[in-house]
Structure formats: C-alpha cells, structure tokens
Coordinates of C-alpha atoms and ligand atoms in Angstrom, one line a residue:
M24 CA 2.9 -9.8 -9.6
E25 CA 5.3 -10.6 -6.9
Q26 CA 5.1 -13.6 -4.6
L27 CA 5.1 -12.7 -0.9
K28 CA 8.3 -13.4 0.9
S29 CA 8.6 -15.1 4.3
R30 CA 9.4 -12.9 7.2
N31 CA 12.9 -14.2 7.5
E32 CA 13.6 -13.3 3.8
V33 CA 12.8 -9.5 4.0
E34 CA 15.3 -6.7 4.2
E35 CA 16.0 -6.1 7.9
K36 CA 16.7 -2.3 7.6
Y37 CA 13.0 -1.9 6.5
T38 CA 11.6 -3.8 9.5
W39 CA 10.9 -2.3 12.9
D40 CA 13.4 -2.7 15.6
L41 CA 11.6 -4.1 18.6
T42 CA 14.7 -4.2 20.8
D43 CA 13.7 -0.9 22.3
L44 CA 11.0 -2.8 24.0
F45 CA 12.9 -6.0 24.8
A46 CA 16.4 -7.1 23.7
S47 CA 15.2 -10.6 22.8
D48 CA 12.3 -13.0 23.2
E49 CA 14.1 -14.4 26.3
A50 CA 14.3 -10.9 27.9
F51 CA 10.5 -10.6 27.2
E52 CA 9.9 -14.0 28.9
T53 CA 12.0 -12.9 31.9
A54 CA 10.0 -9.7 32.2
V55 CA 6.8 -11.7 32.2
Q56 CA 8.1 -14.0 34.9
D57 CA 9.3 -11.1 37.0
V58 CA 6.1 -9.1 36.9
R59 CA 3.9 -11.9 38.1
P60 CA 5.1 -12.0 41.8
E61 CA 5.0 -8.2 41.8
I62 CA 1.3 -8.3 40.9
Q63 CA 0.8 -11.0 43.6
A64 CA 2.5 -8.8 46.1
F65 CA 0.4 -5.8 45.2
S66 CA -2.8 -7.7 45.6
D67 CA -1.6 -9.2 49.0
K68 CA -0.6 -5.9 50.3
F69 CA -3.6 -3.7 49.3
S70 CA -6.6 -6.0 48.8
G71 CA -9.0 -5.3 51.6
S72 CA -6.7 -2.7 53.1
L73 CA -7.6 0.6 51.5
S74 CA -8.6 2.1 54.8
D75 CA -7.5 5.7 54.3
A76 CA -6.8 7.9 51.4
K77 CA -3.0 7.8 52.0
T78 CA -3.0 4.0 51.5
A79 CA -5.2 4.4 48.5
V80 CA -2.7 6.8 46.9
E81 CA 0.1 4.4 47.7
A82 CA -1.8 1.6 46.0
L83 CA -2.5 3.8 43.0
E84 CA 1.1 4.6 42.6
N85 CA 2.0 0.9 42.7
Y86 CA -0.7 0.1 40.3
K87 CA 0.6 2.8 37.9
R88 CA 4.0 1.2 38.0
L89 CA 2.6 -2.2 37.3
M90 CA 0.7 -0.9 34.4
E91 CA 3.8 0.8 33.0
S92 CA 5.7 -2.5 33.1
L93 CA 2.9 -4.4 31.4
V94 CA 2.7 -1.9 28.5
P95 CA 5.9 -3.1 26.7
I96 CA 5.0 -6.7 27.3
G97 CA 1.6 -6.4 25.6
T98 CA 3.1 -4.2 22.8
Y99 CA 6.0 -6.5 22.1
A100 CA 3.8 -9.6 21.8
N101 CA 1.3 -7.7 19.6
L102 CA 3.9 -6.4 17.3
R103 CA 5.7 -9.7 16.9
M104 CA 2.3 -11.2 15.9
A105 CA 1.4 -8.3 13.6
S106 CA 4.6 -8.8 11.6
D107 CA 3.9 -12.5 11.1
Q108 CA 0.7 -14.2 12.4
G109 CA 2.0 -17.6 11.4
D110 CA 5.2 -17.4 13.5
A111 CA 4.9 -20.0 16.2
S112 CA 7.2 -18.3 18.6
A113 CA 5.2 -15.0 18.2
Q114 CA 2.0 -17.0 19.0
K115 CA 3.7 -18.3 22.1
L116 CA 4.7 -14.8 23.3
S117 CA 1.2 -13.6 22.6
G118 CA -0.2 -16.4 24.8
L119 CA 2.2 -15.4 27.6
A120 CA 1.3 -11.7 27.3
S121 CA -2.4 -12.4 27.3
N122 CA -2.1 -14.7 30.3
I123 CA -0.2 -12.1 32.3
S124 CA -2.6 -9.4 31.3
T125 CA -5.6 -11.5 32.4
Y126 CA -3.8 -12.3 35.7
F127 CA -3.1 -8.6 36.2
G128 CA -6.8 -7.8 35.4
S129 CA -8.2 -10.3 37.9
E130 CA -5.6 -9.7 40.7
T131 CA -6.1 -5.9 40.6
S132 CA -9.8 -5.7 39.9
F133 CA -10.3 -5.3 43.7
L134 CA -8.8 -1.8 43.4
T135 CA -11.5 -0.3 41.3
S136 CA -14.2 -2.3 43.2
E137 CA -13.1 -1.2 46.6
L138 CA -12.6 2.4 45.6
L139 CA -16.1 2.5 44.2
Q140 CA -17.5 1.3 47.5
K141 CA -16.0 4.3 49.3
D142 CA -18.0 7.5 49.5
E143 CA -17.3 10.5 47.4
S144 CA -15.4 12.4 50.1
F145 CA -12.8 9.6 50.3
L146 CA -12.3 9.8 46.5
E147 CA -12.0 13.6 46.7
E148 CA -9.4 13.2 49.4
I149 CA -7.3 11.0 47.0
K150 CA -7.5 13.8 44.5
S151 CA -6.3 16.4 47.0
Q152 CA -3.5 14.3 48.2
A153 CA -2.4 13.2 44.7
P154 CA -3.6 15.6 42.0
G155 CA -2.0 13.4 39.4
F156 CA -4.8 10.9 39.9
D157 CA -7.6 13.5 39.3
N158 CA -8.7 12.1 36.0
F159 CA -8.4 8.5 37.1
V160 CA -10.7 9.2 40.1
D161 CA -13.2 11.2 37.9
E162 CA -13.3 8.2 35.5
L163 CA -14.1 6.0 38.5
L164 CA -16.9 8.3 39.5
K165 CA -18.3 8.2 36.0
N166 CA -18.3 4.4 36.0
K167 CA -19.7 4.1 39.5
P168 CA -23.3 3.6 38.5
Y169 CA -22.3 0.7 36.2
Q170 CA -20.0 -1.2 38.6
L171 CA -20.9 -4.7 39.7
D172 CA -20.3 -6.6 42.9
A173 CA -16.5 -7.0 43.6
N174 CA -16.6 -10.8 43.1
V175 CA -18.5 -10.5 39.9
E176 CA -15.9 -7.9 38.6
K177 CA -13.1 -10.3 39.5
A178 CA -14.8 -13.2 37.8
L179 CA -15.4 -11.2 34.6
A180 CA -11.8 -10.0 34.7
S181 CA -10.5 -13.6 34.8
Y182 CA -12.5 -14.3 31.7
S183 CA -10.9 -11.5 29.7
T184 CA -8.9 -13.8 27.4
V185 CA -12.1 -15.6 26.5
F186 CA -13.8 -12.3 25.8
E187 CA -11.0 -11.5 23.4
G188 CA -11.6 -14.8 21.7
P189 CA -13.9 -13.6 18.8
Y190 CA -11.3 -11.0 17.6
S191 CA -8.5 -13.5 17.6
L192 CA -10.6 -16.1 15.9
Y193 CA -11.6 -13.5 13.3
Q194 CA -7.9 -12.7 12.6
R195 CA -6.9 -16.3 12.3
T196 CA -9.6 -17.2 9.9
K197 CA -8.8 -14.2 7.8
L198 CA -5.0 -14.2 7.9
L199 CA -4.1 -17.9 8.3
D200 CA -7.0 -20.1 7.0
I201 CA -8.3 -18.4 4.0
D202 CA -6.1 -19.3 1.0
F203 CA -7.0 -17.2 -1.9
G204 CA -4.8 -19.1 -4.4
T205 CA -4.5 -17.5 -7.8
F206 CA -7.0 -16.3 -10.5
K207 CA -6.7 -15.9 -14.2
A208 CA -7.1 -12.5 -16.0
D209 CA -5.7 -10.8 -19.0
G210 CA -3.8 -14.0 -19.9
Q211 CA -2.0 -14.3 -16.7
E212 CA -2.3 -16.3 -13.5
I213 CA -2.3 -13.8 -10.6
P214 CA -1.7 -14.7 -6.9
L215 CA -4.4 -13.4 -4.6
S216 CA -4.3 -12.5 -0.9
Y217 CA -5.7 -9.9 1.4
L218 CA -2.6 -7.9 1.0
A219 CA -2.5 -8.2 -2.8
F220 CA -6.2 -7.4 -3.1
E221 CA -6.4 -4.4 -0.8
G222 CA -2.9 -3.1 -1.7
E223 CA -3.1 -3.3 -5.5
L224 CA -5.7 -5.4 -7.2
E225 CA -8.9 -3.6 -6.1
S226 CA -7.5 -0.4 -7.5
H227 CA -5.8 -2.0 -10.6
E228 CA -6.3 0.1 -13.7
N229 CA -6.9 -2.9 -15.9
T230 CA -10.6 -3.4 -15.7
E231 CA -10.5 -7.1 -16.4
V232 CA -7.8 -7.8 -13.8
R233 CA -9.6 -5.6 -11.2
R234 CA -13.1 -7.1 -11.8
S235 CA -11.7 -10.7 -11.9
A236 CA -9.8 -10.1 -8.7
F237 CA -13.0 -8.9 -7.0
R238 CA -14.8 -12.0 -8.3
A239 CA -12.2 -14.4 -7.0
F240 CA -11.8 -12.6 -3.8
S241 CA -15.5 -12.5 -3.0
D242 CA -16.0 -16.1 -4.0
K243 CA -13.3 -17.2 -1.5
L244 CA -14.7 -14.9 1.2
A245 CA -18.1 -16.5 0.7
Q246 CA -16.8 -19.9 1.7
Y247 CA -15.9 -18.5 5.1
Q248 CA -18.9 -16.3 5.7
H249 CA -20.7 -18.6 8.2
T250 CA -17.7 -19.1 10.4
T251 CA -17.0 -15.4 10.3
A252 CA -20.6 -14.4 11.0
A253 CA -20.7 -16.9 14.0
T254 CA -17.5 -15.4 15.3
Y255 CA -18.9 -11.9 15.0
D256 CA -22.2 -13.0 16.7
L257 CA -20.2 -14.1 19.7
Q258 CA -18.6 -10.7 20.0
L259 CA -22.1 -9.0 19.8
K260 CA -23.6 -11.3 22.4
Q261 CA -20.8 -10.6 24.8
E262 CA -21.2 -6.9 24.3
K263 CA -24.9 -7.0 24.8
T264 CA -24.6 -9.2 27.9
T265 CA -22.1 -6.8 29.4
S266 CA -24.3 -3.9 28.6
D267 CA -27.3 -5.5 30.2
L268 CA -25.4 -6.7 33.3
R269 CA -24.0 -3.2 33.9
G270 CA -27.4 -1.7 33.6
F271 CA -27.2 0.3 30.4
D272 CA -30.5 0.9 28.5
S273 CA -29.0 0.0 25.2
V274 CA -25.8 -1.4 23.8
F275 CA -25.2 1.9 22.0
D276 CA -25.1 3.7 25.4
Y277 CA -22.7 1.1 26.7
L278 CA -20.3 1.4 23.8
L279 CA -20.5 5.2 23.6
H280 CA -20.0 5.6 27.4
R281 CA -16.3 4.6 26.9
Q282 CA -16.0 7.3 24.2
D283 CA -17.4 10.1 26.3
V284 CA -19.8 11.1 23.6
D285 CA -23.6 10.7 23.4
R286 CA -25.9 9.4 20.7
T287 CA -26.5 12.8 19.2
L288 CA -22.9 13.1 17.9
Y289 CA -22.9 9.5 16.9
N290 CA -26.1 9.6 14.9
R291 CA -25.5 13.0 13.3
Q292 CA -22.3 11.8 11.8
I293 CA -23.9 8.8 10.2
D294 CA -27.2 10.4 9.1
M295 CA -25.7 13.5 7.6
I296 CA -23.0 11.7 5.6
M297 CA -25.5 9.1 4.3
S298 CA -27.8 11.9 3.0
D299 CA -25.6 14.9 2.2
L300 CA -22.2 13.4 1.2
A301 CA -23.8 10.8 -1.1
P302 CA -24.7 13.2 -3.9
H303 CA -21.1 14.5 -4.1
M304 CA -19.6 11.0 -4.1
R305 CA -22.0 9.8 -6.8
R306 CA -20.8 12.7 -8.9
Y307 CA -17.3 11.5 -8.3
A308 CA -18.2 7.9 -9.3
K309 CA -19.7 9.3 -12.6
L310 CA -16.5 11.2 -13.3
L311 CA -14.5 7.9 -12.7
K312 CA -16.8 6.1 -15.1
R313 CA -16.4 8.8 -17.8
V314 CA -12.6 9.2 -17.5
H315 CA -12.0 5.4 -17.6
G316 CA -14.6 4.9 -20.4
L317 CA -16.3 2.1 -18.4
D318 CA -19.5 0.5 -19.7
E319 CA -21.0 0.8 -16.3
M320 CA -19.8 1.8 -12.9
K321 CA -19.6 -1.2 -10.7
Y322 CA -18.9 -1.5 -6.9
E323 CA -15.5 -3.0 -7.6
D324 CA -14.5 0.0 -9.8
L325 CA -14.9 2.5 -7.0
K326 CA -11.4 2.3 -5.8
I327 CA -9.6 3.1 -9.1
S328 CA -7.7 6.3 -9.2
L329 CA -8.9 9.0 -11.5
D330 CA -5.6 9.0 -13.4
P331 CA -3.2 6.2 -12.4
S332 CA -0.6 7.4 -15.0
S333 CA -0.1 10.6 -13.0
E334 CA 0.7 8.8 -9.8
P335 CA 4.5 9.0 -9.3
E336 CA 6.4 6.1 -7.8
I337 CA 8.3 6.8 -4.7
S338 CA 11.0 5.0 -2.7
I339 CA 11.1 4.7 1.1
E340 CA 14.1 7.0 1.1
E341 CA 12.3 9.6 -1.0
S342 CA 9.2 9.6 1.1
R343 CA 11.1 11.2 4.0
K344 CA 11.6 14.5 2.3
Y345 CA 7.9 14.7 1.4
I346 CA 6.9 13.9 4.9
N347 CA 9.4 16.3 6.4
D348 CA 8.4 19.2 4.1
A349 CA 4.7 18.6 4.6
L350 CA 4.9 18.4 8.4
A351 CA 7.5 21.1 8.8
I352 CA 4.7 23.5 9.9
M353 CA 4.3 21.4 13.0
G354 CA 7.7 22.6 14.3
D355 CA 11.2 21.2 14.9
D356 CA 10.3 18.8 17.7
Y357 CA 7.6 17.1 15.5
V358 CA 10.0 16.8 12.5
N359 CA 12.7 15.5 14.8
M360 CA 10.3 12.7 15.8
V361 CA 9.6 11.9 12.1
N362 CA 13.4 11.6 11.4
R363 CA 13.9 9.4 14.4
A364 CA 11.1 7.2 13.1
Y365 CA 13.1 6.6 9.9
D366 CA 16.6 6.5 11.5
E367 CA 15.8 4.4 14.5
R368 CA 13.6 1.9 12.6
W369 CA 10.2 2.6 14.2
I370 CA 8.5 1.7 11.0
D371 CA 7.9 -1.8 9.5
F372 CA 7.8 -1.1 5.7
V373 CA 8.3 -4.6 4.3
K374 CA 5.7 -7.0 2.8
N375 CA 5.7 -10.6 3.9
K376 CA 3.4 -13.6 4.4
G377 CA 1.3 -13.5 7.6
K378 CA 1.8 -9.8 8.1
S379 CA -1.3 -7.8 9.3
T380 CA -3.0 -5.9 6.4
G381 CA -3.5 -2.2 6.3
A382 CA -1.4 0.1 8.4
F383 CA -1.4 1.1 12.1
C384 CA 0.6 2.9 14.7
S385 CA 1.1 1.5 18.2
S386 CA 2.3 4.0 20.8
P387 CA 3.3 2.2 24.0
Y388 CA 3.6 4.4 27.0
G389 CA 7.2 4.8 28.1
S390 CA 8.6 3.9 24.7
H391 CA 8.3 5.4 21.3
P392 CA 5.6 4.7 18.6
F393 CA 5.9 1.8 16.1
I394 CA 4.3 1.9 12.7
L395 CA 3.2 -1.0 10.5
I396 CA 2.7 -0.4 6.7
S397 CA 3.2 -2.5 3.6
W398 CA 5.1 -0.3 1.2
T399 CA 3.8 -0.5 -2.4
S400 CA 6.2 2.2 -3.8
L401 CA 3.2 4.3 -5.0
M402 CA 3.0 7.9 -4.1
T403 CA -0.2 7.3 -2.1
E404 CA 2.0 5.7 0.6
V405 CA 3.1 9.2 1.6
F406 CA -0.5 9.8 2.7
V407 CA -0.6 6.5 4.6
L408 CA 2.7 7.3 6.3
A409 CA 1.7 10.9 7.1
H410 CA -1.5 9.4 8.6
E411 CA 0.3 6.9 10.9
L412 CA 2.9 9.5 11.9
G413 CA -0.1 11.6 12.9
H414 CA -1.0 9.0 15.5
A415 CA 2.7 8.8 16.4
G416 CA 2.9 12.6 16.9
H417 CA -0.2 12.5 19.0
F418 CA 0.9 9.9 21.5
Y419 CA 4.6 10.9 21.3
N420 CA 3.4 14.2 22.8
A421 CA 0.6 12.9 25.0
N422 CA 2.8 10.1 26.5
R423 CA 5.4 12.7 27.5
S424 CA 2.9 15.1 29.0
Q425 CA 0.5 12.8 30.8
N426 CA 0.6 9.8 33.2
V427 CA -0.2 6.3 31.9
F428 CA -3.9 6.7 32.9
D429 CA -4.4 10.0 31.1
A430 CA -2.4 9.7 27.9
R431 CA -5.1 8.0 25.7
S432 CA -7.8 10.2 24.2
S433 CA -11.3 9.0 23.5
M434 CA -11.7 6.8 20.4
Y435 CA -13.9 9.6 19.0
F436 CA -10.9 11.8 18.7
V437 CA -8.2 9.3 17.8
E438 CA -8.4 9.7 14.0
A439 CA -8.2 13.5 14.1
P440 CA -4.4 13.9 14.4
S441 CA -3.8 11.3 11.8
T442 CA -6.2 12.7 9.2
M443 CA -5.0 16.2 10.0
N444 CA -1.6 15.1 8.7
E445 CA -3.1 13.8 5.5
M446 CA -4.6 17.2 4.9
L447 CA -1.2 18.9 5.6
M448 CA 0.4 16.5 3.1
A449 CA -2.3 17.3 0.4
N450 CA -1.9 21.1 1.0
H451 CA 1.8 20.8 0.7
L452 CA 1.7 18.8 -2.6
L453 CA -0.9 21.2 -4.1
E454 CA 1.1 24.3 -3.1
N455 CA 4.2 23.0 -4.9
S456 CA 2.8 22.1 -8.3
D457 CA 1.4 23.9 -11.3
D458 CA 0.9 20.7 -13.3
P459 CA -2.8 20.2 -13.7
K460 CA -2.4 16.4 -14.0
F461 CA -0.4 16.1 -10.8
K462 CA -2.9 18.5 -9.1
R463 CA -5.7 16.3 -10.2
W464 CA -3.9 13.3 -8.9
V465 CA -3.5 15.0 -5.5
I466 CA -7.1 16.1 -5.2
S467 CA -8.3 12.7 -6.4
S468 CA -6.1 11.2 -3.7
I469 CA -7.6 13.4 -1.0
I470 CA -11.0 12.2 -2.3
S471 CA -10.3 8.6 -2.9
R472 CA -8.0 8.0 0.1
T473 CA -8.6 10.5 2.8
Y474 CA -12.3 11.2 2.3
Y475 CA -13.5 8.1 0.6
H476 CA -11.7 5.9 3.1
N477 CA -12.8 7.8 6.2
C478 CA -16.2 9.2 5.2
V479 CA -17.4 6.5 2.8
T480 CA -15.8 3.1 3.5
H481 CA -15.7 3.4 7.3
L482 CA -19.0 5.4 7.3
L483 CA -20.8 2.6 5.4
E484 CA -19.3 0.2 8.0
A485 CA -20.7 2.5 10.7
A486 CA -24.2 2.7 9.1
Y487 CA -24.2 -1.1 8.7
Q488 CA -22.9 -1.6 12.3
R489 CA -25.7 0.7 13.6
E490 CA -28.3 -1.6 12.0
V491 CA -26.6 -4.6 13.4
Y492 CA -26.7 -3.2 17.0
K493 CA -30.3 -2.3 16.6
K494 CA -30.9 -6.0 16.1
V495 CA -28.6 -6.8 19.0
D496 CA -30.7 -4.4 21.2
Q497 CA -33.7 -6.5 20.3
N498 CA -31.8 -9.6 21.4
E499 CA -31.7 -11.0 17.9
S500 CA -28.8 -13.2 16.7
V501 CA -27.1 -12.4 13.4
S502 CA -26.0 -14.8 10.7
A503 CA -24.3 -14.4 7.4
P504 CA -27.5 -13.9 5.4
V505 CA -28.7 -11.2 7.8
L506 CA -25.3 -9.4 7.7
N507 CA -25.1 -9.6 4.0
Q508 CA -28.5 -8.1 3.6
L509 CA -27.8 -5.3 6.0
K510 CA -24.5 -4.5 4.3
R511 CA -26.1 -4.5 0.9
E512 CA -28.9 -2.2 1.9
V513 CA -26.5 0.4 3.2
I514 CA -24.3 0.3 0.1
E515 CA -27.3 0.6 -2.2
Q516 CA -28.8 3.5 -0.2
F517 CA -25.5 5.4 -0.5
W518 CA -24.7 4.9 -4.1
G519 CA -28.3 4.8 -5.5
D520 CA -28.6 4.1 -9.2
D521 CA -25.2 5.5 -10.0
V522 CA -23.2 2.4 -9.1
S523 CA -24.2 -1.2 -9.7
I524 CA -23.7 -3.2 -6.6
T525 CA -22.2 -6.5 -7.8
E526 CA -22.9 -9.8 -6.0
G527 CA -20.1 -10.2 -3.5
A528 CA -20.2 -6.5 -2.4
E529 CA -22.4 -7.5 0.6
L530 CA -19.5 -9.6 1.9
T531 CA -17.5 -6.4 2.6
W532 CA -18.6 -6.7 6.2
M533 CA -16.1 -9.6 6.5
R534 CA -13.1 -7.5 5.7
Q535 CA -12.8 -5.1 8.6
P536 CA -11.4 -5.9 12.1
H537 CA -13.1 -2.8 13.4
Y538 CA -16.3 -4.6 14.3
Y539 CA -14.4 -6.1 17.2
M540 CA -13.5 -2.7 18.6
G541 CA -16.9 -1.3 19.5
L542 CA -18.3 1.7 17.7
Y543 CA -15.0 2.5 16.0
P544 CA -15.9 2.9 12.3
Y545 CA -17.9 6.2 12.7
T546 CA -15.0 7.8 14.6
Y547 CA -13.0 8.1 11.4
S548 CA -15.3 10.6 9.9
A549 CA -15.7 12.3 13.2
G550 CA -12.0 12.7 13.5
L551 CA -11.7 13.9 9.9
T552 CA -14.4 16.5 10.5
I553 CA -12.2 18.0 13.3
A554 CA -9.1 17.6 11.1
T555 CA -10.7 19.3 8.1
A556 CA -11.7 22.3 10.3
M557 CA -8.3 22.3 11.9
S558 CA -6.2 22.1 8.7
K559 CA -8.2 25.1 7.4
R560 CA -7.3 27.0 10.4
V561 CA -3.6 26.1 9.9
L562 CA -3.8 27.3 6.3
N563 CA -5.5 30.6 7.2
E564 CA -3.9 31.4 10.6
G565 CA -0.5 29.5 10.6
Q566 CA 1.4 29.4 13.9
T567 CA -1.5 30.3 16.2
A568 CA -3.5 27.3 14.9
V569 CA -0.4 25.0 15.1
D570 CA 0.1 26.1 18.7
D571 CA -3.5 25.3 19.6
W572 CA -3.2 21.9 17.9
L573 CA 0.0 21.0 19.8
K574 CA -1.8 21.8 23.0
V575 CA -4.6 19.5 22.0
L576 CA -2.1 16.7 21.2
N577 CA -0.4 17.1 24.5
A578 CA -3.7 17.0 26.4
G579 CA -4.0 13.3 25.6
G580 CA -7.1 11.9 27.3
T581 CA -7.4 14.6 30.0
E582 CA -10.4 16.1 28.2
D583 CA -13.4 14.7 26.4
P584 CA -13.7 15.0 22.6
V585 CA -16.0 18.0 22.7
E586 CA -13.5 19.9 24.9
L587 CA -10.4 18.7 22.9
A588 CA -12.0 20.0 19.7
R589 CA -12.9 23.3 21.4
M590 CA -9.3 23.7 22.5
G591 CA -8.5 23.5 18.7
G592 CA -11.2 26.2 18.0
V593 CA -13.7 23.7 16.6
D594 CA -17.3 23.3 18.1
I595 CA -18.5 19.8 17.4
T596 CA -21.7 20.3 19.5
T597 CA -23.1 21.9 16.3
E598 CA -23.5 20.4 12.9
Q599 CA -21.4 23.2 11.3
P600 CA -18.0 21.5 11.2
L601 CA -19.5 18.4 9.5
R602 CA -21.6 20.6 7.2
D603 CA -18.4 22.5 6.2
T604 CA -16.5 19.2 5.7
I605 CA -19.2 17.9 3.3
D606 CA -19.2 21.2 1.4
Y607 CA -15.5 21.1 1.1
I608 CA -15.6 17.6 -0.4
G609 CA -18.2 18.9 -2.8
E610 CA -15.8 21.7 -3.8
L611 CA -13.0 19.1 -4.3
V612 CA -15.2 17.2 -6.7
D613 CA -16.0 20.5 -8.6
Q614 CA -12.3 21.1 -8.9
L615 CA -11.7 17.5 -10.3
E616 CA -14.4 18.0 -12.9
K617 CA -12.8 21.3 -13.9
L618 CA -9.3 20.0 -14.0
T619 CA -10.5 17.0 -16.1
E620 CA -12.1 19.4 -18.6
E621 CA -8.8 21.4 -18.7
I622 CA -6.7 18.2 -19.2
E623 CA -9.0 16.7 -21.8
G624 CA -9.9 20.0 -23.5
Ligands
ZN984 ZN1 -5.7 5.9 11.8

C-alpha cells in the first residue's frame, strides 16, 4: 500500500491549473485588495438611495459585476485549500477570501433589505426595465415574508464567517487532526487514512484486511465523536435559530424553502426508498455473501464488488476514450468540453496528503469547471469522472446561457446531470461487451456505485438527518450517543436481518460533510430518479431526448426542479418516476443473479 505524497511531490500534469482564475497567489491578493474599495463605493453610492426603479436597476447591474469579480476569489481559495488542507499559504488565502466575502455580504445586505421594503409595483417596474433581473426579483418576492429588519440582516451578514465555523471545524478535525496511523492485517502493517479507507480499504477483496481496516478506522473515529457531535450541534442550533427568527414553522420548511420543493417530495423520496428499495438491496447483499463465500454479511462487507477480478485497471489517458465514447451522444459541443477538461488541466487527478476526500466539481461563473478526484487506476473511476463531468457539463452550459444570479439550479436538481452521465457510461459499456463477467461487473458497478451510493448511502444519511431535524424542531440538543443511536436505527431498519450491523457502523454519521449543507443527502436519490427516467428516454428516443436534456442544462436555475424535470419529460409531482427507478434497480439485481448463475454454471 502506497504512502501518500506531499502536494509538492505529485506530478504537475495531473493537477489542476488554477492560473485560469489567478496567475499567482499575489495576483489573487491584489484582486482581493482591489475589490474592497469597489464594494465600499457601491455601498456609499446606493445605500439609502434606491428612490426609483432606474437607480435600482443601476445598483443591480453594479451588484452583478461585484458578484462576478468575487466568484474567482472564492473559488481560487477553496480549490487551493481542497488540494491541500495543511498548506499554510492556502489557509491564508482562504482567510482573505472569507473576509472579503463577509465584507461584501454585510456591505451589500442593504440592497435586498431596501428592495424588499418597496411595494410590488416598484419591483415589477425593475422587471420591465431590465428583464434580465426577472428571476432575481421573483426570488426577492419569494423571500419577502421571511425578511428581517435591515439592521438585523446587516448584523447577521457580518457574522457569516462565524456561521461557517462548524463546517470548517468539521473539516479540520477530519482532515488534519485525526491521525489513523497504521493497522495490522494479513501479516502486513497497512497505513490508514480517510483516503485509503474510502478509496480502497473499505472495498478490499481480502476479508481480513477489509474488516480489520473497518475496525481500526471506527476505533479512531470514536475518539473524535464528541468533538464532531458538538461541532454538528452548533450547525443545527444555528439553522434552527435562523429558521425561528425568519418565521418558518419548522426547520424542514426553512431548509426546503431554498430548494424550491415542499415536504411531499422530500418525504416521499425517503419513505419509499426505505420501504421499497430495501428488499432489492438485501437480495443484492445476499448475492455478495454467496459469491464471496462469507460466513456472515457484515456492514463492512457491503462495499465489496461482486467480482473484483473482472474490474479492469485503467490509466488516466485511457479513461478519455471511454468518457468520449460514452458521452458522444450528448453532441460535439459537450465532447469538446470533455477534451478541454483533459487538455487544459481542469482536473486534479493526483493523490496527496491533506487533499479533500471524494470527488467534486466546482463551476465558477465566468470561468470553466474544475474537478477534484483521487485517481485509483480502477475502472470505477470512469464512473466517478463521468459523474463530475456531468456537473461540469451542466454549469458549462448554464453559466454561458444565464446571468450570475440565474445559473445555479436548486439543490434538488443538482445531482441529476451528474448521475445521468453515470447511466450513459453504463449503457455504453454494456452495449459494447458480450463477456458475461464484464457485463456483470458493469451492472454491479451501477448497483454498487451509482445506485448504492446515491440511493442507499446518501439516502440512509437523509433518513438519519430527518430524525435529527425532528429533534431539532423540538429544540433538543444532540450529542454523540444520540447521533449514534439514530444512525444505527436507520441502518438496521434498512438492512433488517440480512446484514449484521457491526459496532462502529453507527459512527458513519461522522464521515459526511453533507450535514453542513442543509437537506442535501436526499437530493442524490432525487436527482438520480430524474436521471434514470431521462437516460431511459435517451436510450429509447435518441436525439429528441438529448435535445430536451440540453435545454434543461442550459436553463440553469431559471426554473424550479418540478419544471426542470417536466422540460425533460419527467413528472416528479407523482411517485411514478421513483417507482420506475426502484423497479429498474430490482431488474438489475435479477440480471446479476442470472449472470452469476451463468458464470458459475
Ligand atoms: Zn455529484
């Protein structure tokens, strides 16, 4: 097992090139210095002076330009940190970025407050003079009932860095303080880290290595459970307080308000998957147990692949052809973007100490997307990359077509374009192989990666999170024992008697940063429900469906999730798309059982 390199030892050609944002850290610092007086000038000029719609439009245009100049600042600092949390100069930049963003927030909060004090005809007049601000104004109107007094809004905005405290504390504990050391298994001493565990060890085919890794990983997590729980509790208190202050009935309504969806859609996703998907996934767990000849199926065995020996290795260079071929159906412009991502170093492939775990795509307005991944050389990375390029393709299109206010779609919809690409990748791999072992590997990848990850891992987070927020709504505090118990109950409910839930599984709540992002976890399965319906349309109807989908991507955040899905021909106001998705997963498990008989028979 390899030791992680330091950031300065990795191969540069496989790192992202941030010079498209700023040529150097110095250029970044200059930009931060330059923007400050501009923000000041904006506030001096417009605060208290929005007397007519014409002035308001001028203010909005200035505000838009300021936002556009802050985007690269925030992105550059975030990406520098993401590539190495321990880098002192990155920490410094991050501090500068967060200061300027707080300053911007507090100096410009008057704009929203003052506009909200105007009557509706004033706001309608803005829309007629500057149709580009339609959505911005509509968003204001939507938030009008929850707006506080202007001075309170300003005070809250100046505390924004403090409000981000829990998330940054969580990340530091997780990525800097916890030292997992090494563990012994199978006669070797194996180094352990988040990256090693989630990237390789938790799906390691050697049962002793896998189970020992889980033991060592959980034991170490347990030592930090109280700090992590207290950090999380701060996050929850802050959300509940904001929800109460703004006059929401419940913290659920407050968090869903931002997503433009109501509780019906939210609850349906969790309830139906907990009850109707669980039987299919238990069948899948039984199949894993049988194929691997395990004595019993334990929680820490769930991530193993059905047949690791059929998983090809793949280099970064080779991945490009797979991605190009799978996504070719999206058209030349889309494929051109993919090639630029490889050629112009939009992607950070390397593994190094202090790098953020998992994978993400950041799509700053006015620039191009950046993708973080830690390449393991296993075939599964083509799915990860297809996924992240799905986010890239979404905002690459939306950022070109919409203004800075309108480019971002609701969180509910965000995972649809990404999981859509995973489906396109799977379809492509299946179409081009007759080998039952490879086919079984692909289908089991769709299950274990795409569906397991989005509809099980994240869904169990969502189901747990819903229980946490129920307590929050009752003004209860949470602590590690409470969180452990809630998490364990959800896991047990889903897997029933078919999987034995090892001690340590309940600490899974410590592993995800999602809990600092509102009601995020459930949106994975929501997005994937839309993607499943959409990829079926692409398979059956070809170009018509692709054209519809590109329109959806270009729409960015100009429509709410229900309307975006409708533009793609999918009606998420009914349970049908979710029902179809669950049935489809059931069919995939059937196919796995059949292919396994064929292979073994
Ligand atoms: Zn994603």
